[in-house]
């Protein structure tokens, strides 16, 4: 059991929560995630550790409501307990000073992008962040990202905020104007696929952080498997970050759809019963 | 096997106790051997394949006593040689014969931490029952040792008078157990009895390892395992769930926190895949994923949040216990066709014989001497067909089993919408990765001293169960746990 000691509503869809987890706070590095389970009947969902306060013994998660489990977590109040929090899991981000890092986050990917942006900045890189979403309401954490970036470009599909266009258009503008040494992309699989195609064209090393379906998060089930450079890898233990140019995104896209119908039905009935 | 000289004399002395002598004489041996082996009452196959209740319903007292009468209380009880932990089999069976069921349970508990589990899941036909006098000399059906073991353990549990073992006074040693499967639980029990301060760390949110997330309810109810876990708690064993040793804390962190020794029982949790084309389509998953979703996350219950794909035409690849559990689970979740695809013949299947028989009764289709070679998907990337090649048996390989050889031009396709890949597991690499100085085999198992279970190069680390043996059995894991407990005690005492 881990107690929620702080909660901040960042937007309609996004909540920041601080949870007691002293051991995890001590061990975590940028890129690590935890698996959280809410209630006896809850599902195990992976969430990136956004920040940690070692002295307070807490970790901060930024959660976007997309389905039943993320919704349940966002509905918890300060003082409530999260049944399970396990971690830190996965490999941490490889952080070094490479020069200029272009960080692209789309929708659900902006939350896990934040700690990477912060770590890259702290390592002395020039960080340019491109945040993208369908419309204004999907651009989350703008202030936090701004704090850790030298420049922020906002792209929305419908032009309700920032520039109208896709994330790749924002990235390409930067790439054409200055030397980019490393790109990082986190978001829906399609988005990462197109970011990867773009940076490959310009020969920019690129890291993608993958958000596959997970169950245990410790290498036991294979639910999170993907193909990287022709080899099967488990995102929870070998990742979540991989060389984007080697990832079979089409396969990943297909696997992400596995439980779409079940999830949609569950979400519908959850919202109806609320 | 491992019986020491003293042990045999001990057995003989117990056998000479008056009540045993009397009991032996009460029924002539001829009469005993003339009896038929008891058959385990079970739910009707049609009914049970739609529910998740236990298949075997257990012996009633009269049946158990009747079966116990078959046992000849042999001078040289060869059955014991077949049991990896050398349970005093005639002693517990004779207690049953004289209706002292709690006494029988006590005998079992001297050696086994989880008799209710072993009575249910041990492959008795290749262990204790294979070396029973009936099998070896009389060429008759062996005494139903497993059924009787389960009976005695269940009787004790249901009587509500489960005895909590005596605990030696606190010896000041602090021991960490990594992983809460049968190896870890049995080591925890023994170490607690010896007076150690024992903490079990478990990565998942539930205690029990494969007993909880793998073996289904219809074969091993969780409540049976929970009783054993509760008795460990009463003995003072502490449990930390959601704690991955190697990530949440390293072994060095735990040393710094005062732990004197470690028992690594982290199992062989890494699922193997075959690496054939199309294996990553959705609808194809490892048996670990399938069984974890259903058993641990209770995915088939509408009020639980975890989903699981409910297949109509389900193919399970493999022939072990895990494959049987998966295919029978699929049947229970409503599959129209539940098929085993196995590359050798029925005779080579490593699953327990009883499980294979139960599966046949439940209408599972066995496609033996068949091997999948490719999967195809529909327009959504969901598996729709498997291409299968027929096999024949060739010369025996290193393991002594006849090697399956593909038959050319024998391929055909089957419609499937759920495939569960159950072709073995590899050792969990987390601990070895965090302790690079550990000596490992090339299969990723930890090398230990056979008698003490102590790891090479890292004296305060001991290991046992599947992380040492690869995928093995519950009873072997438990035996390792007990050996390691003794090894650990000797080690910590020698150090101070
Ligand atoms: C390593 C890792 C780190 C993550 N970090 C964060 C984080 O810091 N903050 C955060 O909010 N989320 C994060 N996620 C995603 C998060 O785990 C999912 O949003 C969550 O599991 C959804 O559960 P649910 O029951 O609410 O929704 P579900 O019912 O599972 O899904 C609802 C809908 O959302 C879609 N969906 C689900 N997950 C994703 C996803 N990962 N990407 C795109 N679409 C998805 C589904 O296809 C479905 O249509 C991370 C995922 C991984 C693997
Ligand atoms: C489906 C299935 C059916 C089976 N049926 C039978 C049967 O009928 N009869 C039989 O005898 N055997 C059977 N087996 C085999 C038997 O279950 C195993 O041999 C036995 O469970 C091994 O015990 P163990 O204690 O070594 O490991 P496990 O039971 O695998 O337990 C290991 C535990 O360690 C935890 N862990 C791993 N790494 C860490 C870490 N770093 N930190 C903390 N915790 C960690 C894991 O989460 C797990 O809970 C079956 C196995 C399966 C999968
Ligand atoms: S523990 Fe297993 S092998 Fe030993 S006597 Fe019991 S059933 Fe037989
Ligand atoms: S060998 Fe068979 S008959 Fe003899 S003591 Fe053992 S169980 Fe009884
Ligand atoms: S989530 Fe189970 S192996 Fe990665």
PDB file of N, CA, C and O in Angstrom, chain B residues 15-75:
ATOM      1  N   UNK B  15       8.831 -48.501  12.483  1.00  0.00           N
ATOM      2  CA  UNK B  15       8.032 -49.603  11.965  1.00  0.00           C
ATOM      3  C   UNK B  15       7.781 -50.664  13.040  1.00  0.00           C
ATOM      4  O   UNK B  15       6.777 -51.375  12.997  1.00  0.00           O
ATOM      5  N   UNK B  16       8.703 -50.737  14.004  1.00  0.00           N
ATOM      6  CA  UNK B  16       8.579 -51.761  15.044  1.00  0.00           C
ATOM      7  C   UNK B  16       7.680 -51.340  16.205  1.00  0.00           C
ATOM      8  O   UNK B  16       7.387 -52.144  17.082  1.00  0.00           O
ATOM      9  N   UNK B  17       7.257 -50.097  16.201  1.00  0.00           N
ATOM     10  CA  UNK B  17       6.353 -49.653  17.262  1.00  0.00           C
ATOM     11  C   UNK B  17       5.130 -50.572  17.299  1.00  0.00           C
ATOM     12  O   UNK B  17       4.642 -51.006  16.246  1.00  0.00           O
ATOM     13  N   UNK B  18       4.671 -50.836  18.527  1.00  0.00           N
ATOM     14  CA  UNK B  18       3.632 -51.856  18.711  1.00  0.00           C
ATOM     15  C   UNK B  18       2.414 -51.673  17.807  1.00  0.00           C
ATOM     16  O   UNK B  18       1.962 -52.617  17.159  1.00  0.00           O
ATOM     17  N   UNK B  19       1.886 -50.431  17.756  1.00  0.00           N
ATOM     18  CA  UNK B  19       0.646 -50.281  16.985  1.00  0.00           C
ATOM     19  C   UNK B  19       0.845 -50.580  15.497  1.00  0.00           C
ATOM     20  O   UNK B  19      -0.039 -51.104  14.827  1.00  0.00           O
ATOM     21  N   UNK B  20       2.053 -50.301  14.998  1.00  0.00           N
ATOM     22  CA  UNK B  20       2.318 -50.612  13.580  1.00  0.00           C
ATOM     23  C   UNK B  20       2.358 -52.136  13.382  1.00  0.00           C
ATOM     24  O   UNK B  20       1.799 -52.668  12.423  1.00  0.00           O
ATOM     25  N   UNK B  21       3.044 -52.829  14.313  1.00  0.00           N
ATOM     26  CA  UNK B  21       3.117 -54.289  14.233  1.00  0.00           C
ATOM     27  C   UNK B  21       1.709 -54.870  14.202  1.00  0.00           C
ATOM     28  O   UNK B  21       1.369 -55.698  13.364  1.00  0.00           O
ATOM     29  N   UNK B  22       0.923 -54.387  15.131  1.00  0.00           N
ATOM     30  CA  UNK B  22      -0.441 -54.903  15.276  1.00  0.00           C
ATOM     31  C   UNK B  22      -1.259 -54.649  14.017  1.00  0.00           C
ATOM     32  O   UNK B  22      -1.943 -55.518  13.500  1.00  0.00           O
ATOM     33  N   UNK B  23      -1.143 -53.428  13.532  1.00  0.00           N
ATOM     34  CA  UNK B  23      -1.902 -53.032  12.355  1.00  0.00           C
ATOM     35  C   UNK B  23      -1.525 -53.917  11.163  1.00  0.00           C
ATOM     36  O   UNK B  23      -2.377 -54.357  10.390  1.00  0.00           O
ATOM     37  N   UNK B  24      -0.214 -54.176  11.041  1.00  0.00           N
ATOM     38  CA  UNK B  24       0.251 -55.007   9.922  1.00  0.00           C
ATOM     39  C   UNK B  24      -0.378 -56.390   9.969  1.00  0.00           C
ATOM     40  O   UNK B  24      -0.768 -56.934   8.947  1.00  0.00           O
ATOM     41  N   UNK B  25      -0.463 -56.898  11.202  1.00  0.00           N
ATOM     42  CA  UNK B  25      -0.981 -58.263  11.344  1.00  0.00           C
ATOM     43  C   UNK B  25      -2.500 -58.325  11.217  1.00  0.00           C
ATOM     44  O   UNK B  25      -3.059 -59.376  10.985  1.00  0.00           O
ATOM     45  N   UNK B  26      -3.149 -57.175  11.371  1.00  0.00           N
ATOM     46  CA  UNK B  26      -4.616 -57.199  11.413  1.00  0.00           C
ATOM     47  C   UNK B  26      -5.245 -57.626  10.088  1.00  0.00           C
ATOM     48  O   UNK B  26      -6.368 -58.108  10.053  1.00  0.00           O
ATOM     49  N   UNK B  27      -4.554 -57.431   8.995  1.00  0.00           N
ATOM     50  CA  UNK B  27      -5.086 -57.861   7.695  1.00  0.00           C
ATOM     51  C   UNK B  27      -3.985 -58.642   6.976  1.00  0.00           C
ATOM     52  O   UNK B  27      -2.853 -58.157   6.882  1.00  0.00           O
ATOM     53  N   UNK B  28      -4.279 -59.819   6.503  1.00  0.00           N
ATOM     54  CA  UNK B  28      -3.240 -60.597   5.805  1.00  0.00           C
ATOM     55  C   UNK B  28      -2.785 -59.884   4.532  1.00  0.00           C
ATOM     56  O   UNK B  28      -3.600 -59.243   3.857  1.00  0.00           O
ATOM     57  N   UNK B  29      -1.515 -60.043   4.206  1.00  0.00           N
ATOM     58  CA  UNK B  29      -0.956 -59.361   3.031  1.00  0.00           C
ATOM     59  C   UNK B  29      -1.728 -59.720   1.766  1.00  0.00           C
ATOM     60  O   UNK B  29      -1.957 -58.873   0.903  1.00  0.00           O
ATOM     61  N   UNK B  30      -2.116 -60.954   1.642  1.00  0.00           N
ATOM     62  CA  UNK B  30      -2.864 -61.407   0.456  1.00  0.00           C
ATOM     63  C   UNK B  30      -4.108 -60.575   0.262  1.00  0.00           C
ATOM     64  O   UNK B  30      -4.461 -60.187  -0.858  1.00  0.00           O
ATOM     65  N   UNK B  31      -4.776 -60.352   1.382  1.00  0.00           N
ATOM     66  CA  UNK B  31      -6.018 -59.583   1.317  1.00  0.00           C
ATOM     67  C   UNK B  31      -5.731 -58.133   0.905  1.00  0.00           C
ATOM     68  O   UNK B  31      -6.475 -57.523   0.151  1.00  0.00           O
ATOM     69  N   UNK B  32      -4.616 -57.622   1.424  1.00  0.00           N
ATOM     70  CA  UNK B  32      -4.249 -56.238   1.096  1.00  0.00           C
ATOM     71  C   UNK B  32      -3.975 -56.100  -0.400  1.00  0.00           C
ATOM     72  O   UNK B  32      -4.460 -55.189  -1.061  1.00  0.00           O
ATOM     73  N   UNK B  33      -3.201 -57.049  -0.942  1.00  0.00           N
ATOM     74  CA  UNK B  33      -2.816 -56.909  -2.341  1.00  0.00           C
ATOM     75  C   UNK B  33      -3.964 -57.223  -3.291  1.00  0.00           C
ATOM     76  O   UNK B  33      -3.907 -56.900  -4.473  1.00  0.00           O
ATOM     77  N   UNK B  34      -4.985 -57.876  -2.770  1.00  0.00           N
ATOM     78  CA  UNK B  34      -6.117 -58.212  -3.642  1.00  0.00           C
ATOM     79  C   UNK B  34      -7.029 -57.021  -3.889  1.00  0.00           C
ATOM     80  O   UNK B  34      -7.839 -57.012  -4.810  1.00  0.00           O
ATOM     81  N   UNK B  35      -6.887 -55.988  -3.051  1.00  0.00           N
ATOM     82  CA  UNK B  35      -7.783 -54.825  -3.186  1.00  0.00           C
ATOM     83  C   UNK B  35      -7.448 -54.025  -4.437  1.00  0.00           C
ATOM     84  O   UNK B  35      -6.298 -53.927  -4.833  1.00  0.00           O
ATOM     85  N   UNK B  36      -8.480 -53.418  -4.986  1.00  0.00           N
ATOM     86  CA  UNK B  36      -8.291 -52.523  -6.141  1.00  0.00           C
ATOM     87  C   UNK B  36      -7.840 -51.147  -5.656  1.00  0.00           C
ATOM     88  O   UNK B  36      -8.273 -50.699  -4.592  1.00  0.00           O
ATOM     89  N   UNK B  37      -7.015 -50.482  -6.439  1.00  0.00           N
ATOM     90  CA  UNK B  37      -6.612 -49.115  -6.104  1.00  0.00           C
ATOM     91  C   UNK B  37      -7.842 -48.211  -6.106  1.00  0.00           C
ATOM     92  O   UNK B  37      -8.723 -48.322  -6.970  1.00  0.00           O
ATOM     93  N   UNK B  38      -7.899 -47.325  -5.156  1.00  0.00           N
ATOM     94  CA  UNK B  38      -9.034 -46.403  -5.045  1.00  0.00           C
ATOM     95  C   UNK B  38      -9.052 -45.486  -6.266  1.00  0.00           C
ATOM     96  O   UNK B  38      -8.014 -45.185  -6.852  1.00  0.00           O
ATOM     97  N   UNK B  39     -10.245 -45.093  -6.692  1.00  0.00           N
ATOM     98  CA  UNK B  39     -10.223 -44.060  -7.737  1.00  0.00           C
ATOM     99  C   UNK B  39     -10.720 -42.749  -7.141  1.00  0.00           C
ATOM    100  O   UNK B  39     -11.663 -42.725  -6.362  1.00  0.00           O
ATOM    101  N   UNK B  40     -10.018 -41.697  -7.488  1.00  0.00           N
ATOM    102  CA  UNK B  40     -10.285 -40.384  -6.910  1.00  0.00           C
ATOM    103  C   UNK B  40     -11.628 -39.860  -7.401  1.00  0.00           C
ATOM    104  O   UNK B  40     -11.862 -39.774  -8.595  1.00  0.00           O
ATOM    105  N   UNK B  41     -12.542 -39.545  -6.494  1.00  0.00           N
ATOM    106  CA  UNK B  41     -13.815 -38.957  -6.936  1.00  0.00           C
ATOM    107  C   UNK B  41     -13.553 -37.609  -7.615  1.00  0.00           C
ATOM    108  O   UNK B  41     -12.711 -36.836  -7.163  1.00  0.00           O
ATOM    109  N   UNK B  42     -14.219 -37.384  -8.718  1.00  0.00           N
ATOM    110  CA  UNK B  42     -13.997 -36.114  -9.409  1.00  0.00           C
ATOM    111  C   UNK B  42     -15.304 -35.598  -9.988  1.00  0.00           C
ATOM    112  O   UNK B  42     -16.268 -36.348 -10.157  1.00  0.00           O
ATOM    113  N   UNK B  43     -15.305 -34.307 -10.297  1.00  0.00           N
ATOM    114  CA  UNK B  43     -16.484 -33.719 -10.936  1.00  0.00           C
ATOM    115  C   UNK B  43     -16.679 -34.325 -12.313  1.00  0.00           C
ATOM    116  O   UNK B  43     -15.712 -34.636 -12.995  1.00  0.00           O
ATOM    117  N   UNK B  44     -17.911 -34.404 -12.749  1.00  0.00           N
ATOM    118  CA  UNK B  44     -18.203 -34.900 -14.087  1.00  0.00           C
ATOM    119  C   UNK B  44     -17.501 -34.024 -15.131  1.00  0.00           C
ATOM    120  O   UNK B  44     -17.541 -32.795 -15.045  1.00  0.00           O
ATOM    121  N   UNK B  45     -16.862 -34.672 -16.124  1.00  0.00           N
ATOM    122  CA  UNK B  45     -16.076 -33.893 -17.101  1.00  0.00           C
ATOM    123  C   UNK B  45     -16.880 -32.801 -17.813  1.00  0.00           C
ATOM    124  O   UNK B  45     -16.362 -31.711 -18.049  1.00  0.00           O
ATOM    125  N   UNK B  46     -18.129 -33.087 -18.142  1.00  0.00           N
ATOM    126  CA  UNK B  46     -18.925 -32.094 -18.879  1.00  0.00           C
ATOM    127  C   UNK B  46     -19.199 -30.883 -17.998  1.00  0.00           C
ATOM    128  O   UNK B  46     -19.112 -29.735 -18.419  1.00  0.00           O
ATOM    129  N   UNK B  47     -19.529 -31.164 -16.738  1.00  0.00           N
ATOM    130  CA  UNK B  47     -19.833 -30.067 -15.814  1.00  0.00           C
ATOM    131  C   UNK B  47     -18.577 -29.279 -15.475  1.00  0.00           C
ATOM    132  O   UNK B  47     -18.535 -28.056 -15.537  1.00  0.00           O
ATOM    133  N   UNK B  48     -17.490 -30.018 -15.154  1.00  0.00           N
ATOM    134  CA  UNK B  48     -16.303 -29.315 -14.664  1.00  0.00           C
ATOM    135  C   UNK B  48     -15.653 -28.467 -15.745  1.00  0.00           C
ATOM    136  O   UNK B  48     -14.974 -27.488 -15.444  1.00  0.00           O
ATOM    137  N   UNK B  49     -15.862 -28.850 -17.026  1.00  0.00           N
ATOM    138  CA  UNK B  49     -15.198 -28.048 -18.054  1.00  0.00           C
ATOM    139  C   UNK B  49     -15.915 -26.722 -18.275  1.00  0.00           C
ATOM    140  O   UNK B  49     -15.554 -25.941 -19.148  1.00  0.00           O
ATOM    141  N   UNK B  50     -16.956 -26.462 -17.472  1.00  0.00           N
ATOM    142  CA  UNK B  50     -17.584 -25.140 -17.540  1.00  0.00           C
ATOM    143  C   UNK B  50     -17.412 -24.373 -16.233  1.00  0.00           C
ATOM    144  O   UNK B  50     -17.954 -23.288 -16.075  1.00  0.00           O
ATOM    145  N   UNK B  51     -16.722 -24.954 -15.257  1.00  0.00           N
ATOM    146  CA  UNK B  51     -16.503 -24.198 -14.018  1.00  0.00           C
ATOM    147  C   UNK B  51     -15.038 -24.226 -13.627  1.00  0.00           C
ATOM    148  O   UNK B  51     -14.238 -24.904 -14.260  1.00  0.00           O
ATOM    149  N   UNK B  52     -14.674 -23.482 -12.593  1.00  0.00           N
ATOM    150  CA  UNK B  52     -13.261 -23.471 -12.221  1.00  0.00           C
ATOM    151  C   UNK B  52     -13.048 -24.139 -10.872  1.00  0.00           C
ATOM    152  O   UNK B  52     -12.040 -23.952 -10.218  1.00  0.00           O
ATOM    153  N   UNK B  53     -14.044 -24.933 -10.432  1.00  0.00           N
ATOM    154  CA  UNK B  53     -13.871 -25.643  -9.174  1.00  0.00           C
ATOM    155  C   UNK B  53     -12.884 -26.794  -9.356  1.00  0.00           C
ATOM    156  O   UNK B  53     -12.657 -27.253 -10.464  1.00  0.00           O
ATOM    157  N   UNK B  54     -12.372 -27.270  -8.250  1.00  0.00           N
ATOM    158  CA  UNK B  54     -11.356 -28.311  -8.334  1.00  0.00           C
ATOM    159  C   UNK B  54     -11.934 -29.568  -8.989  1.00  0.00           C
ATOM    160  O   UNK B  54     -13.068 -29.975  -8.718  1.00  0.00           O
ATOM    161  N   UNK B  55     -11.152 -30.163  -9.868  1.00  0.00           N
ATOM    162  CA  UNK B  55     -11.589 -31.353 -10.609  1.00  0.00           C
ATOM    163  C   UNK B  55     -11.729 -32.541  -9.654  1.00  0.00           C
ATOM    164  O   UNK B  55     -12.773 -33.182  -9.587  1.00  0.00           O
ATOM    165  N   UNK B  56     -10.669 -32.821  -8.907  1.00  0.00           N
ATOM    166  CA  UNK B  56     -10.705 -33.918  -7.936  1.00  0.00           C
ATOM    167  C   UNK B  56     -11.372 -33.417  -6.668  1.00  0.00           C
ATOM    168  O   UNK B  56     -11.001 -32.369  -6.146  1.00  0.00           O
ATOM    169  N   UNK B  57     -12.339 -34.195  -6.181  1.00  0.00           N
ATOM    170  CA  UNK B  57     -13.045 -33.682  -5.012  1.00  0.00           C
ATOM    171  C   UNK B  57     -12.470 -34.234  -3.706  1.00  0.00           C
ATOM    172  O   UNK B  57     -12.881 -33.826  -2.640  1.00  0.00           O
ATOM    173  N   UNK B  58     -11.541 -35.182  -3.792  1.00  0.00           N
ATOM    174  CA  UNK B  58     -10.886 -35.673  -2.575  1.00  0.00           C
ATOM    175  C   UNK B  58     -11.508 -36.961  -2.065  1.00  0.00           C
ATOM    176  O   UNK B  58     -12.681 -37.244  -2.317  1.00  0.00           O
ATOM    177  N   UNK B  59     -10.713 -37.763  -1.348  1.00  0.00           N
ATOM    178  CA  UNK B  59     -11.198 -39.028  -0.805  1.00  0.00           C
ATOM    179  C   UNK B  59     -12.007 -38.779   0.457  1.00  0.00           C
ATOM    180  O   UNK B  59     -11.704 -37.889   1.226  1.00  0.00           O
ATOM    181  N   UNK B  60     -13.045 -39.621   0.659  1.00  0.00           N
ATOM    182  CA  UNK B  60     -13.725 -39.618   1.946  1.00  0.00           C
ATOM    183  C   UNK B  60     -12.921 -40.533   2.875  1.00  0.00           C
ATOM    184  O   UNK B  60     -12.161 -41.380   2.405  1.00  0.00           O
ATOM    185  N   UNK B  61     -13.160 -40.395   4.197  1.00  0.00           N
ATOM    186  CA  UNK B  61     -12.357 -41.166   5.160  1.00  0.00           C
ATOM    187  C   UNK B  61     -12.337 -42.659   4.844  1.00  0.00           C
ATOM    188  O   UNK B  61     -11.277 -43.282   4.865  1.00  0.00           O
ATOM    189  N   UNK B  62     -13.519 -43.252   4.554  1.00  0.00           N
ATOM    190  CA  UNK B  62     -13.556 -44.704   4.343  1.00  0.00           C
ATOM    191  C   UNK B  62     -12.679 -45.092   3.156  1.00  0.00           C
ATOM    192  O   UNK B  62     -11.957 -46.086   3.195  1.00  0.00           O
ATOM    193  N   UNK B  63     -12.780 -44.290   2.081  1.00  0.00           N
ATOM    194  CA  UNK B  63     -11.967 -44.590   0.910  1.00  0.00           C
ATOM    195  C   UNK B  63     -10.487 -44.499   1.251  1.00  0.00           C
ATOM    196  O   UNK B  63      -9.686 -45.325   0.815  1.00  0.00           O
ATOM    197  N   UNK B  64     -10.133 -43.482   2.028  1.00  0.00           N
ATOM    198  CA  UNK B  64      -8.730 -43.272   2.374  1.00  0.00           C
ATOM    199  C   UNK B  64      -8.228 -44.438   3.222  1.00  0.00           C
ATOM    200  O   UNK B  64      -7.147 -44.978   2.981  1.00  0.00           O
ATOM    201  N   UNK B  65      -9.035 -44.852   4.186  1.00  0.00           N
ATOM    202  CA  UNK B  65      -8.612 -45.963   5.045  1.00  0.00           C
ATOM    203  C   UNK B  65      -8.466 -47.227   4.205  1.00  0.00           C
ATOM    204  O   UNK B  65      -7.481 -47.957   4.320  1.00  0.00           O
ATOM    205  N   UNK B  66      -9.418 -47.455   3.322  1.00  0.00           N
ATOM    206  CA  UNK B  66      -9.365 -48.621   2.439  1.00  0.00           C
ATOM    207  C   UNK B  66      -8.091 -48.629   1.620  1.00  0.00           C
ATOM    208  O   UNK B  66      -7.417 -49.653   1.493  1.00  0.00           O
ATOM    209  N   UNK B  67      -7.734 -47.479   1.077  1.00  0.00           N
ATOM    210  CA  UNK B  67      -6.530 -47.407   0.258  1.00  0.00           C
ATOM    211  C   UNK B  67      -5.287 -47.584   1.132  1.00  0.00           C
ATOM    212  O   UNK B  67      -4.336 -48.255   0.734  1.00  0.00           O
ATOM    213  N   UNK B  68      -5.335 -47.024   2.328  1.00  0.00           N
ATOM    214  CA  UNK B  68      -4.189 -47.146   3.242  1.00  0.00           C
ATOM    215  C   UNK B  68      -3.954 -48.613   3.598  1.00  0.00           C
ATOM    216  O   UNK B  68      -2.818 -49.031   3.812  1.00  0.00           O
ATOM    217  N   UNK B  69      -5.039 -49.391   3.599  1.00  0.00           N
ATOM    218  CA  UNK B  69      -4.891 -50.827   3.915  1.00  0.00           C
ATOM    219  C   UNK B  69      -4.117 -51.565   2.827  1.00  0.00           C
ATOM    220  O   UNK B  69      -3.532 -52.609   3.073  1.00  0.00           O
ATOM    221  N   UNK B  70      -4.107 -51.035   1.625  1.00  0.00           N
ATOM    222  CA  UNK B  70      -3.343 -51.704   0.554  1.00  0.00           C
ATOM    223  C   UNK B  70      -1.844 -51.659   0.856  1.00  0.00           C
ATOM    224  O   UNK B  70      -1.099 -52.531   0.471  1.00  0.00           O
ATOM    225  N   UNK B  71      -1.417 -50.601   1.489  1.00  0.00           N
ATOM    226  CA  UNK B  71       0.021 -50.433   1.734  1.00  0.00           C
ATOM    227  C   UNK B  71       0.517 -51.526   2.668  1.00  0.00           C
ATOM    228  O   UNK B  71      -0.065 -51.772   3.717  1.00  0.00           O
ATOM    229  N   UNK B  72       1.600 -52.192   2.276  1.00  0.00           N
ATOM    230  CA  UNK B  72       2.087 -53.364   2.991  1.00  0.00           C
ATOM    231  C   UNK B  72       3.026 -53.004   4.132  1.00  0.00           C
ATOM    232  O   UNK B  72       3.539 -53.883   4.808  1.00  0.00           O
ATOM    233  N   UNK B  73       3.265 -51.743   4.334  1.00  0.00           N
ATOM    234  CA  UNK B  73       4.220 -51.304   5.362  1.00  0.00           C
ATOM    235  C   UNK B  73       5.525 -52.079   5.201  1.00  0.00           C
ATOM    236  O   UNK B  73       6.010 -52.737   6.119  1.00  0.00           O
ATOM    237  N   UNK B  74       6.094 -52.007   4.014  1.00  0.00           N
ATOM    238  CA  UNK B  74       7.248 -52.822   3.619  1.00  0.00           C
ATOM    239  C   UNK B  74       8.445 -52.657   4.558  1.00  0.00           C
ATOM    240  O   UNK B  74       8.681 -51.580   5.087  1.00  0.00           O
ATOM    241  N   UNK B  75       9.212 -53.744   4.703  1.00  0.00           N
ATOM    242  CA  UNK B  75      10.460 -53.696   5.474  1.00  0.00           C
ATOM    243  C   UNK B  75      11.397 -52.695   4.800  1.00  0.00           C
ATOM    244  O   UNK B  75      12.057 -51.895   5.436  1.00  0.00           O
TER     245      UNK B  75
END
